[in-house]
């Protein structure tokens, strides 16, 4: 929640920051890009460290480091300091995010994860919606530095809650020192990929910087796979890499988050540049999306327990594609946003619940890191796709936005394939599921205490 709030608040604060620090547009953009690069690059590494040394310890380190970096930004004398501290903020955010998912996995059995995951999704939605409003108030009355000061007390409250809540320690995985070679290759590959995608709006898909970045990311990815296969204790264990529910969930999260972010990017330019709306009116037009997402997350968790992840994910993916297509028509902007919000809530809850619930014992952290990586790389790809088709440009401000939205709807529809590979309705899931009985109480086979959660379909 604190990470989502920080990201949306910053968007409102950047113009004031630029004027106060005398920064260029490119430097202000790097206050976001530096964070995105580090948080995406270190998520899986952070999850693996949590599996080895304890997720509560990583969560405390992450939230306190996030607070310290935020305080440093509030005192920064120049934009260079802000960029460097935003990168540090991204690193500590990377420590925090997988740890929260892993702690949920340790605190709840797999068949009871849907509700806490839904609550987490709703909290993120509330934070994302409240961010621009809170940021506007803080910047108007206290200045842009107050945007970062507010993170400090919030982080301290979260740290106190983590210390107060006791969860079981994870099973220690692997022996010897952490796989530093794999970690370095993964960090470099993800950083190169995100950097290349972030540059597409400025350079285009065929420009040398983009091609060089994508080629470098692909080459580093190949080296990473070969290194992982030879390692005795790989960064991403074979039990995780071979799990069909885990891989399908991450593919679905990547396509859905990419489609959503690209659609928001396109719709913002469409509403403001082509239809002449102000920032406040644009936010009101898009408010149904956030409202339905927040309200729909708990319903999606309930529906997943009743009907299974596969059906809800397929329905949610279809709604995401339909909602994005609906944004093309002015009369359907509000309705399209509501449909998009409902679909994304369903996808997020079911895919997250599946990817975390199917984590092999002792690997909840690396699973959480992979999940968060997908939801960080996805938006970069979606915005790059939208910009490549014409959104955000002079052509994209009018009729050119329609091809971008249709391309993003197609991207969402690609998620139907991984959605179809998610587990179906658990055998015997009926009334017992709705009154809180677990698998053991219903006489069903409980998850194995040891061994990987492979791709077995339920």
Short mmCIF file of C-alpha atoms in Angstrom, two decimals:
data_model
loop_
_atom_site.label_atom_id
_atom_site.label_comp_id
_atom_site.label_asym_id
_atom_site.label_seq_id
_atom_site.Cartn_x
_atom_site.Cartn_y
_atom_site.Cartn_z
CA UNK A 1 0.00 0.00 0.00
CA UNK A 2 2.76 2.47 0.88
CA UNK A 3 4.51 1.72 -2.44
CA UNK A 4 1.29 2.28 -4.44
CA UNK A 5 0.57 5.50 -2.57
CA UNK A 6 4.11 6.81 -3.12
CA UNK A 7 3.95 6.18 -6.86
CA UNK A 8 0.65 7.95 -7.48
CA UNK A 9 1.43 10.86 -5.16
CA UNK A 10 4.72 11.53 -6.96
CA UNK A 11 2.99 12.12 -10.31
CA UNK A 12 1.23 15.16 -8.87
CA UNK A 13 4.39 16.45 -7.18
CA UNK A 14 6.75 16.28 -10.16
CA UNK A 15 5.88 19.65 -11.79
CA UNK A 16 6.45 21.47 -8.49
CA UNK A 17 9.68 19.52 -7.94
CA UNK A 18 10.93 20.52 -11.35
CA UNK A 19 10.37 24.23 -10.72
CA UNK A 20 11.83 24.17 -7.21
CA UNK A 21 15.00 22.27 -8.14
CA UNK A 22 15.47 23.81 -11.58
CA UNK A 23 15.44 20.35 -13.15
CA UNK A 24 14.92 19.40 -16.76
CA UNK A 25 12.02 17.25 -17.96
CA UNK A 26 14.41 14.34 -18.51
CA UNK A 27 15.74 14.62 -14.95
CA UNK A 28 12.21 14.63 -13.53
CA UNK A 29 11.37 11.55 -15.60
CA UNK A 30 14.38 9.84 -14.08
CA UNK A 31 12.93 10.31 -10.60
CA UNK A 32 10.36 7.74 -11.70
CA UNK A 33 12.57 5.65 -13.97
CA UNK A 34 15.31 5.17 -11.35
CA UNK A 35 12.76 3.78 -8.93
CA UNK A 36 11.16 1.53 -11.54
CA UNK A 37 14.51 0.11 -12.64
CA UNK A 38 15.71 -0.83 -9.17
CA UNK A 39 12.44 -2.17 -7.85
CA UNK A 40 11.90 -4.39 -10.91
CA UNK A 41 15.49 -5.60 -10.98
CA UNK A 42 15.76 -6.68 -7.33
CA UNK A 43 12.33 -8.22 -6.65
CA UNK A 44 13.25 -11.85 -7.27
CA UNK A 45 16.58 -11.49 -5.47
CA UNK A 46 14.75 -9.97 -2.50
CA UNK A 47 12.28 -12.83 -2.44
CA UNK A 48 15.09 -15.39 -2.47
CA UNK A 49 16.80 -13.60 0.42
CA UNK A 50 13.54 -13.69 2.35
CA UNK A 51 13.23 -17.42 1.82
CA UNK A 52 16.72 -17.85 3.20
CA UNK A 53 16.86 -15.35 6.05
CA UNK A 54 13.22 -14.74 7.00
CA UNK A 55 10.50 -12.61 5.44
CA UNK A 56 9.69 -10.61 8.56
CA UNK A 57 13.33 -9.52 8.73
CA UNK A 58 13.30 -8.48 5.06
CA UNK A 59 9.99 -6.66 5.46
CA UNK A 60 11.27 -4.65 8.43
CA UNK A 61 14.48 -3.79 6.56
CA UNK A 62 12.50 -2.80 3.49
CA UNK A 63 9.97 -0.57 5.20
CA UNK A 64 12.53 1.20 7.41
CA UNK A 65 14.87 1.70 4.46
CA UNK A 66 11.96 3.04 2.42
CA UNK A 67 11.24 5.53 5.21
CA UNK A 68 14.89 6.60 5.45
CA UNK A 69 15.14 7.14 1.68
CA UNK A 70 11.88 9.13 1.72
CA UNK A 71 13.22 11.37 4.49
CA UNK A 72 16.42 11.88 2.51
CA UNK A 73 14.46 12.94 -0.59
CA UNK A 74 12.52 15.45 1.50
CA UNK A 75 15.86 17.05 2.46
CA UNK A 76 17.57 16.67 -0.94
CA UNK A 77 19.38 19.82 -2.13
CA UNK A 78 19.25 18.93 -5.84
CA UNK A 79 17.60 16.69 -8.39
CA UNK A 80 20.66 14.42 -8.57
CA UNK A 81 20.17 13.52 -4.93
CA UNK A 82 16.48 12.90 -5.56
CA UNK A 83 17.24 10.48 -8.42
CA UNK A 84 19.84 8.58 -6.38
CA UNK A 85 17.56 8.33 -3.35
CA UNK A 86 14.64 7.25 -5.53
CA UNK A 87 16.83 4.38 -6.73
CA UNK A 88 17.53 3.50 -3.08
CA UNK A 89 13.80 3.74 -2.40
CA UNK A 90 13.22 1.25 -5.21
CA UNK A 91 15.71 -1.19 -3.69
CA UNK A 92 14.01 -1.11 -0.30
CA UNK A 93 10.61 -1.32 -1.98
CA UNK A 94 11.86 -4.47 -3.68
CA UNK A 95 12.70 -5.95 -0.28
CA UNK A 96 9.24 -5.09 1.03
CA UNK A 97 6.90 -6.27 -1.73
CA UNK A 98 7.68 -10.01 -2.01
CA UNK A 99 7.90 -10.24 1.77
CA UNK A 100 4.28 -9.14 2.19
CA UNK A 101 3.03 -11.84 -0.17
CA UNK A 102 5.25 -14.46 1.46
CA UNK A 103 3.95 -13.54 4.91
CA UNK A 104 0.39 -14.03 3.65
CA UNK A 105 1.38 -17.46 2.31
CA UNK A 106 2.86 -18.40 5.68
CA UNK A 107 -0.12 -17.10 7.65
CA UNK A 108 -2.91 -18.66 5.56
CA UNK A 109 -3.36 -22.12 3.97
CA UNK A 110 -3.58 -22.14 0.16
CA UNK A 111 -7.36 -22.65 0.10
CA UNK A 112 -7.88 -19.58 2.30
CA UNK A 113 -5.59 -17.13 0.48
CA UNK A 114 -8.29 -15.60 -1.73
CA UNK A 115 -9.74 -13.34 0.98
CA UNK A 116 -6.46 -11.83 2.28
CA UNK A 117 -5.22 -11.38 -1.29
CA UNK A 118 -8.49 -9.60 -2.12
CA UNK A 119 -8.06 -7.30 0.89
CA UNK A 120 -4.49 -6.56 -0.23
CA UNK A 121 -5.70 -5.76 -3.77
CA UNK A 122 -8.41 -3.44 -2.42
CA UNK A 123 -5.88 -1.64 -0.21
CA UNK A 124 -3.60 -1.07 -3.20
CA UNK A 125 -6.56 0.25 -5.19
CA UNK A 126 -7.54 2.65 -2.41
CA UNK A 127 -3.95 3.90 -2.14
CA UNK A 128 -3.67 4.38 -5.90
CA UNK A 129 -6.96 6.32 -5.98
CA UNK A 130 -6.15 8.45 -2.93
CA UNK A 131 -2.63 9.28 -4.10
CA UNK A 132 -3.42 12.09 -6.56
CA UNK A 133 -5.87 13.73 -4.14
CA UNK A 134 -3.46 13.51 -1.19
CA UNK A 135 -0.57 14.65 -3.36
CA UNK A 136 -2.52 17.65 -4.60
CA UNK A 137 -3.39 18.75 -1.06
CA UNK A 138 0.17 18.30 0.22
CA UNK A 139 1.79 20.09 -2.71
CA UNK A 140 -0.71 22.96 -2.59
CA UNK A 141 -0.30 23.63 1.14
CA UNK A 142 3.13 22.28 2.14
CA UNK A 143 5.17 21.82 -1.03
CA UNK A 144 6.42 18.77 -2.91
CA UNK A 145 8.77 17.66 -0.12
CA UNK A 146 5.78 16.90 2.12
CA UNK A 147 4.85 14.10 -0.32
CA UNK A 148 7.90 12.16 0.88
CA UNK A 149 7.67 13.20 4.53
CA UNK A 150 4.26 11.51 4.79
CA UNK A 151 5.90 8.14 4.03
CA UNK A 152 7.90 8.21 7.25
CA UNK A 153 5.14 7.89 9.89
CA UNK A 154 3.21 5.50 7.65
CA UNK A 155 6.29 3.27 7.33
CA UNK A 156 6.87 3.30 11.08
CA UNK A 157 3.28 2.16 11.68
CA UNK A 158 3.75 -0.68 9.18
CA UNK A 159 7.01 -1.70 10.87
CA UNK A 160 5.27 -1.81 14.25
CA UNK A 161 2.51 -4.00 12.82
CA UNK A 162 5.04 -6.41 11.30
CA UNK A 163 6.77 -6.73 14.67
CA UNK A 164 3.45 -7.26 16.45
CA UNK A 165 2.15 -10.01 14.13
CA UNK A 166 3.80 -13.38 14.58
CA UNK A 167 3.96 -15.70 11.57
CA UNK A 168 5.71 -19.07 11.18
CA UNK A 169 9.28 -18.95 9.97
CA UNK A 170 9.69 -20.38 6.46
CA UNK A 171 11.45 -23.62 5.76
CA UNK A 172 15.08 -22.78 4.94
CA UNK A 173 15.84 -23.50 1.29
CA UNK A 174 19.18 -24.39 -0.14
CA UNK A 175 22.60 -24.44 1.43
CA UNK A 176 25.75 -22.45 1.00
CA UNK A 177 25.98 -18.87 -0.06
CA UNK A 178 23.27 -17.14 -2.15
CA UNK A 179 23.55 -17.56 -5.97
CA UNK A 180 25.34 -14.27 -6.61
CA UNK A 181 26.04 -14.97 -10.29
CA UNK A 182 22.38 -15.64 -11.09
CA UNK A 183 21.33 -12.63 -9.06
CA UNK A 184 23.70 -10.32 -10.92
CA UNK A 185 22.54 -11.61 -14.33
CA UNK A 186 18.88 -11.29 -13.40
CA UNK A 187 19.30 -7.74 -12.09
CA UNK A 188 21.14 -6.72 -15.26
CA UNK A 189 18.62 -8.40 -17.58
CA UNK A 190 15.53 -6.90 -15.93
CA UNK A 191 17.15 -3.47 -15.67
CA UNK A 192 18.08 -3.54 -19.37
CA UNK A 193 14.57 -4.63 -20.34
CA UNK A 194 12.76 -2.01 -18.25
CA UNK A 195 15.15 0.74 -19.36
CA UNK A 196 14.57 -0.15 -23.02
CA UNK A 197 10.79 -0.22 -22.61
CA UNK A 198 10.77 3.06 -20.68
CA UNK A 199 12.58 4.70 -23.60
CA UNK A 200 10.11 3.61 -26.28
CA UNK A 201 7.82 6.66 -25.90
CA UNK A 202 10.82 8.91 -26.62
CA UNK A 203 12.72 6.85 -29.20
CA UNK A 204 10.27 4.37 -30.73
CA UNK A 205 10.58 0.60 -31.15
CA UNK A 206 13.10 0.64 -34.00
CA UNK A 207 15.55 3.22 -32.65
CA UNK A 208 19.09 2.02 -31.82
CA UNK A 209 18.75 2.64 -28.04
CA UNK A 210 15.60 0.49 -27.91
CA UNK A 211 17.00 -2.30 -30.07
CA UNK A 212 20.27 -2.30 -28.15
CA UNK A 213 18.47 -2.47 -24.82
CA UNK A 214 16.11 -5.25 -25.89
CA UNK A 215 18.95 -7.20 -27.46
CA UNK A 216 21.07 -6.82 -24.35
CA UNK A 217 18.20 -7.98 -22.15
CA UNK A 218 17.65 -11.03 -24.37
CA UNK A 219 21.34 -11.92 -24.34
CA UNK A 220 21.55 -11.59 -20.57
CA UNK A 221 18.41 -13.71 -20.28
CA UNK A 222 20.01 -16.52 -22.27
CA UNK A 223 23.12 -16.37 -20.09
CA UNK A 224 20.91 -16.45 -16.98
CA UNK A 225 19.08 -19.60 -18.11
CA UNK A 226 22.36 -21.39 -18.85
CA UNK A 227 23.84 -20.29 -15.53
CA UNK A 228 20.74 -21.41 -13.62
CA UNK A 229 20.82 -24.87 -15.22
CA UNK A 230 24.41 -25.43 -14.14
CA UNK A 231 24.00 -24.11 -10.59
CA UNK A 232 23.51 -26.44 -7.64
CA UNK A 233 21.26 -23.90 -5.89
CA UNK A 234 19.63 -21.74 -8.59
CA UNK A 235 17.99 -18.42 -7.88
CA UNK A 236 14.67 -19.69 -9.26
CA UNK A 237 14.38 -23.34 -8.16
CA UNK A 238 13.27 -25.98 -10.65
CA UNK A 239 10.19 -26.66 -8.50
CA UNK A 240 9.08 -23.09 -9.18
CA UNK A 241 10.09 -22.91 -12.84
CA UNK A 242 8.20 -26.15 -13.62
CA UNK A 243 4.99 -25.16 -11.83
CA UNK A 244 2.34 -24.58 -14.48
CA UNK A 245 0.00 -22.56 -12.18
CA UNK A 246 2.87 -20.28 -11.18
CA UNK A 247 4.13 -19.63 -14.70
CA UNK A 248 0.60 -19.18 -16.10
CA UNK A 249 -0.32 -16.76 -13.32
CA UNK A 250 2.74 -14.61 -13.97
CA UNK A 251 2.06 -14.51 -17.71
CA UNK A 252 -1.53 -13.46 -17.00
CA UNK A 253 -0.42 -10.75 -14.57
CA UNK A 254 2.06 -9.41 -17.10
CA UNK A 255 -0.50 -9.12 -19.93
CA UNK A 256 -3.29 -7.74 -17.71
CA UNK A 257 -1.14 -5.14 -15.92
CA UNK A 258 0.40 -4.11 -19.23
CA UNK A 259 -2.99 -3.70 -20.87
CA UNK A 260 -4.37 -1.70 -17.91
CA UNK A 261 -1.40 0.67 -17.66
CA UNK A 262 -1.28 1.22 -21.40
CA UNK A 263 -5.02 1.93 -21.45
CA UNK A 264 -4.73 4.48 -18.65
CA UNK A 265 -1.80 6.13 -20.43
CA UNK A 266 -3.80 6.35 -23.66
CA UNK A 267 -7.08 7.39 -22.04
CA UNK A 268 -5.39 10.25 -20.18
CA UNK A 269 -4.11 11.82 -23.40
CA UNK A 270 -7.39 11.07 -25.18
CA UNK A 271 -9.53 12.79 -22.55
CA UNK A 272 -7.28 15.80 -22.02
CA UNK A 273 -5.79 16.53 -25.46
CA UNK A 274 -8.61 15.39 -27.76
CA UNK A 275 -11.70 15.99 -25.63
CA UNK A 276 -10.41 19.04 -23.77
CA UNK A 277 -10.97 17.84 -20.22
CA UNK A 278 -8.89 19.10 -17.32
CA UNK A 279 -6.91 16.88 -14.98
CA UNK A 280 -9.67 16.85 -12.35
CA UNK A 281 -12.42 15.97 -14.86
CA UNK A 282 -10.20 13.26 -16.31
CA UNK A 283 -9.77 11.75 -12.87
CA UNK A 284 -13.55 11.78 -12.38
CA UNK A 285 -14.06 9.98 -15.71
CA UNK A 286 -11.63 7.27 -14.62
CA UNK A 287 -12.91 7.05 -11.05
CA UNK A 288 -15.37 4.18 -11.83
CA UNK A 289 -12.36 2.02 -12.72
CA UNK A 290 -10.76 2.38 -9.29
CA UNK A 291 -14.06 2.24 -7.40
CA UNK A 292 -15.14 -0.99 -9.06
CA UNK A 293 -11.69 -2.50 -8.64
CA UNK A 294 -11.71 -1.79 -4.90
CA UNK A 295 -15.26 -3.07 -4.43
CA UNK A 296 -14.80 -6.02 -6.77
CA UNK A 297 -11.67 -7.51 -5.21
CA UNK A 298 -13.46 -9.11 -2.22
CA UNK A 299 -16.18 -10.43 -4.55
CA UNK A 300 -13.50 -11.92 -6.79
CA UNK A 301 -11.98 -13.68 -3.79
CA UNK A 302 -15.37 -15.13 -2.87
CA UNK A 303 -16.02 -16.20 -6.47
CA UNK A 304 -12.60 -17.86 -6.76
CA UNK A 305 -13.31 -20.07 -3.76
CA UNK A 306 -16.72 -20.95 -5.18
CA UNK A 307 -15.96 -21.48 -8.87
CA UNK A 308 -12.17 -21.91 -9.07
CA UNK A 309 -9.38 -19.71 -10.39
CA UNK A 310 -9.67 -20.71 -14.04
CA UNK A 311 -13.26 -19.60 -14.56
CA UNK A 312 -12.84 -16.31 -12.72
CA UNK A 313 -9.55 -15.53 -14.49
CA UNK A 314 -11.08 -16.23 -17.91
CA UNK A 315 -14.08 -14.04 -17.13
CA UNK A 316 -11.85 -11.29 -15.71
CA UNK A 317 -9.52 -11.34 -18.71
CA UNK A 318 -12.47 -11.05 -21.06
CA UNK A 319 -13.79 -8.08 -19.10
CA UNK A 320 -10.38 -6.36 -19.22
CA UNK A 321 -10.29 -6.66 -23.02
CA UNK A 322 -13.92 -5.54 -23.35
CA UNK A 323 -13.43 -2.59 -20.99
CA UNK A 324 -10.38 -1.31 -22.87
CA UNK A 325 -12.25 -1.54 -26.17
CA UNK A 326 -15.11 0.41 -24.55
CA UNK A 327 -12.78 3.32 -23.81
CA UNK A 328 -12.64 4.02 -27.55
CA UNK A 329 -16.18 5.41 -27.50
CA UNK A 330 -16.80 8.64 -25.61
CA UNK A 331 -20.22 7.51 -24.43
CA UNK A 332 -18.73 4.34 -22.95
CA UNK A 333 -15.72 5.89 -21.20
CA UNK A 334 -17.20 5.55 -17.71
CA UNK A 335 -18.77 2.17 -18.40
CA UNK A 336 -15.59 0.91 -20.04
CA UNK A 337 -13.58 1.95 -16.99
CA UNK A 338 -16.00 0.14 -14.67
CA UNK A 339 -15.83 -3.04 -16.75
CA UNK A 340 -12.04 -2.76 -16.89
CA UNK A 341 -11.83 -2.31 -13.11
CA UNK A 342 -14.04 -5.34 -12.46
CA UNK A 343 -12.02 -7.50 -14.82
CA UNK A 344 -8.67 -6.40 -13.47
CA UNK A 345 -9.77 -7.05 -9.88
CA UNK A 346 -10.78 -10.58 -10.84
CA UNK A 347 -7.50 -11.22 -12.65
CA UNK A 348 -5.33 -9.76 -9.89
CA UNK A 349 -7.02 -11.67 -7.08
CA UNK A 350 -7.15 -15.04 -8.84
CA UNK A 351 -3.67 -14.90 -10.38
CA UNK A 352 -2.04 -13.63 -7.18
CA UNK A 353 -3.86 -16.18 -5.04
CA UNK A 354 -2.81 -18.97 -7.39
CA UNK A 355 0.82 -17.95 -7.76
CA UNK A 356 1.29 -17.55 -4.01
CA UNK A 357 -0.89 -20.50 -3.02
CA UNK A 358 1.00 -22.89 -5.31
CA UNK A 359 4.38 -21.82 -3.98
CA UNK A 360 6.43 -24.88 -3.00
CA UNK A 361 7.26 -24.98 0.73
CA UNK A 362 10.11 -22.60 1.47
CA UNK A 363 9.87 -20.69 -1.81
CA UNK A 364 7.08 -18.19 -1.06
CA UNK A 365 9.51 -15.28 -1.26
CA UNK A 366 10.93 -16.02 -4.68
CA UNK A 367 7.37 -16.66 -5.92
CA UNK A 368 6.30 -13.27 -4.57
CA UNK A 369 9.31 -11.67 -6.24
CA UNK A 370 8.46 -13.21 -9.60
CA UNK A 371 4.84 -12.06 -9.25
CA UNK A 372 5.86 -8.49 -8.46
CA UNK A 373 8.36 -8.50 -11.34
CA UNK A 374 5.56 -9.40 -13.74
CA UNK A 375 3.37 -6.57 -12.46
CA UNK A 376 6.27 -4.10 -12.76
CA UNK A 377 7.49 -5.12 -16.22
CA UNK A 378 3.93 -5.41 -17.57
CA UNK A 379 3.09 -1.70 -17.23
CA UNK A 380 6.37 -0.70 -18.89
CA UNK A 381 5.53 -2.97 -21.83
CA UNK A 382 1.93 -1.77 -22.05
CA UNK A 383 2.89 1.91 -22.13
CA UNK A 384 5.60 1.16 -24.68
CA UNK A 385 3.05 -0.66 -26.86
CA UNK A 386 0.58 2.22 -26.60
CA UNK A 387 3.25 4.81 -27.40
CA UNK A 388 4.53 2.74 -30.30
CA UNK A 389 1.07 2.68 -31.86
CA UNK A 390 0.63 6.43 -31.43
CA UNK A 391 -0.79 7.19 -27.97
CA UNK A 392 0.68 10.22 -26.24
CA UNK A 393 1.68 11.84 -29.53
CA UNK A 394 -0.09 14.48 -31.58
CA UNK A 395 -1.62 11.76 -33.72
CA UNK A 396 -2.59 9.74 -30.68
CA UNK A 397 -4.51 12.62 -29.14
CA UNK A 398 -7.44 12.09 -31.53
CA UNK A 399 -8.46 9.17 -33.68
CA UNK A 400 -4.96 7.70 -33.32
CA UNK A 401 -5.83 6.63 -29.79
CA UNK A 402 -8.29 4.04 -31.08
CA UNK A 403 -5.62 1.77 -32.64
CA UNK A 404 -3.63 1.96 -29.42
CA UNK A 405 -6.62 0.94 -27.30
CA UNK A 406 -7.49 -1.89 -29.69
CA UNK A 407 -3.89 -3.13 -29.57
CA UNK A 408 -4.03 -3.08 -25.77
CA UNK A 409 -7.35 -4.93 -25.81
CA UNK A 410 -5.66 -7.56 -27.96
CA UNK A 411 -2.80 -7.74 -25.45
CA UNK A 412 -5.34 -8.37 -22.71
CA UNK A 413 -7.01 -11.06 -24.82
CA UNK A 414 -3.66 -12.88 -25.11
CA UNK A 415 -4.06 -13.49 -21.37
CA UNK A 416 -6.92 -15.89 -22.09
CA UNK A 417 -4.34 -18.58 -22.87
CA UNK A 418 -2.51 -18.53 -19.51
CA UNK A 419 -5.87 -17.99 -17.76
CA UNK A 420 -7.08 -21.29 -19.22
CA UNK A 421 -4.10 -23.05 -17.60
CA UNK A 422 -4.97 -22.00 -14.05
CA UNK A 423 -6.45 -24.58 -11.66
CA UNK A 424 -10.15 -25.26 -12.00
CA UNK A 425 -12.68 -25.56 -9.23
CA UNK A 426 -11.31 -27.73 -6.40
CA UNK A 427 -13.02 -31.07 -6.06
CA UNK A 428 -15.69 -30.96 -3.41
CA UNK A 429 -15.80 -27.15 -3.33
CA UNK A 430 -19.33 -26.44 -2.31
CA UNK A 431 -21.01 -25.15 0.80
CA UNK A 432 -18.04 -26.06 2.96
CA UNK A 433 -15.92 -23.56 1.11
CA UNK A 434 -18.30 -20.79 2.02
CA UNK A 435 -18.38 -21.36 5.75
CA UNK A 436 -14.67 -21.51 6.39
CA UNK A 437 -13.92 -25.23 6.47
CA UNK A 438 -10.46 -26.19 5.31
CA UNK A 439 -9.47 -29.14 3.17
CA UNK A 440 -8.70 -31.34 6.14
CA UNK A 441 -12.12 -30.75 7.69
CA UNK A 442 -13.83 -31.77 4.46
CA UNK A 443 -11.73 -34.91 4.24
CA UNK A 444 -9.87 -33.80 1.13
CA UNK A 445 -6.22 -34.25 0.42
CA UNK A 446 -4.23 -31.53 2.15
CA UNK A 447 -1.22 -29.98 0.47
CA UNK A 448 1.92 -32.01 0.81
CA UNK A 449 4.25 -30.90 3.56
CA UNK A 450 7.28 -31.31 1.34
CA UNK A 451 8.00 -31.33 -2.36
CA UNK A 452 7.24 -28.94 -5.20
CA UNK A 453 3.81 -27.71 -6.20
CA UNK A 454 4.07 -28.86 -9.77
CA UNK A 455 1.79 -28.15 -12.64
CA UNK A 456 -0.86 -30.67 -11.65
CA UNK A 457 -4.26 -29.42 -12.71
CA UNK A 458 -7.03 -29.52 -10.17
#
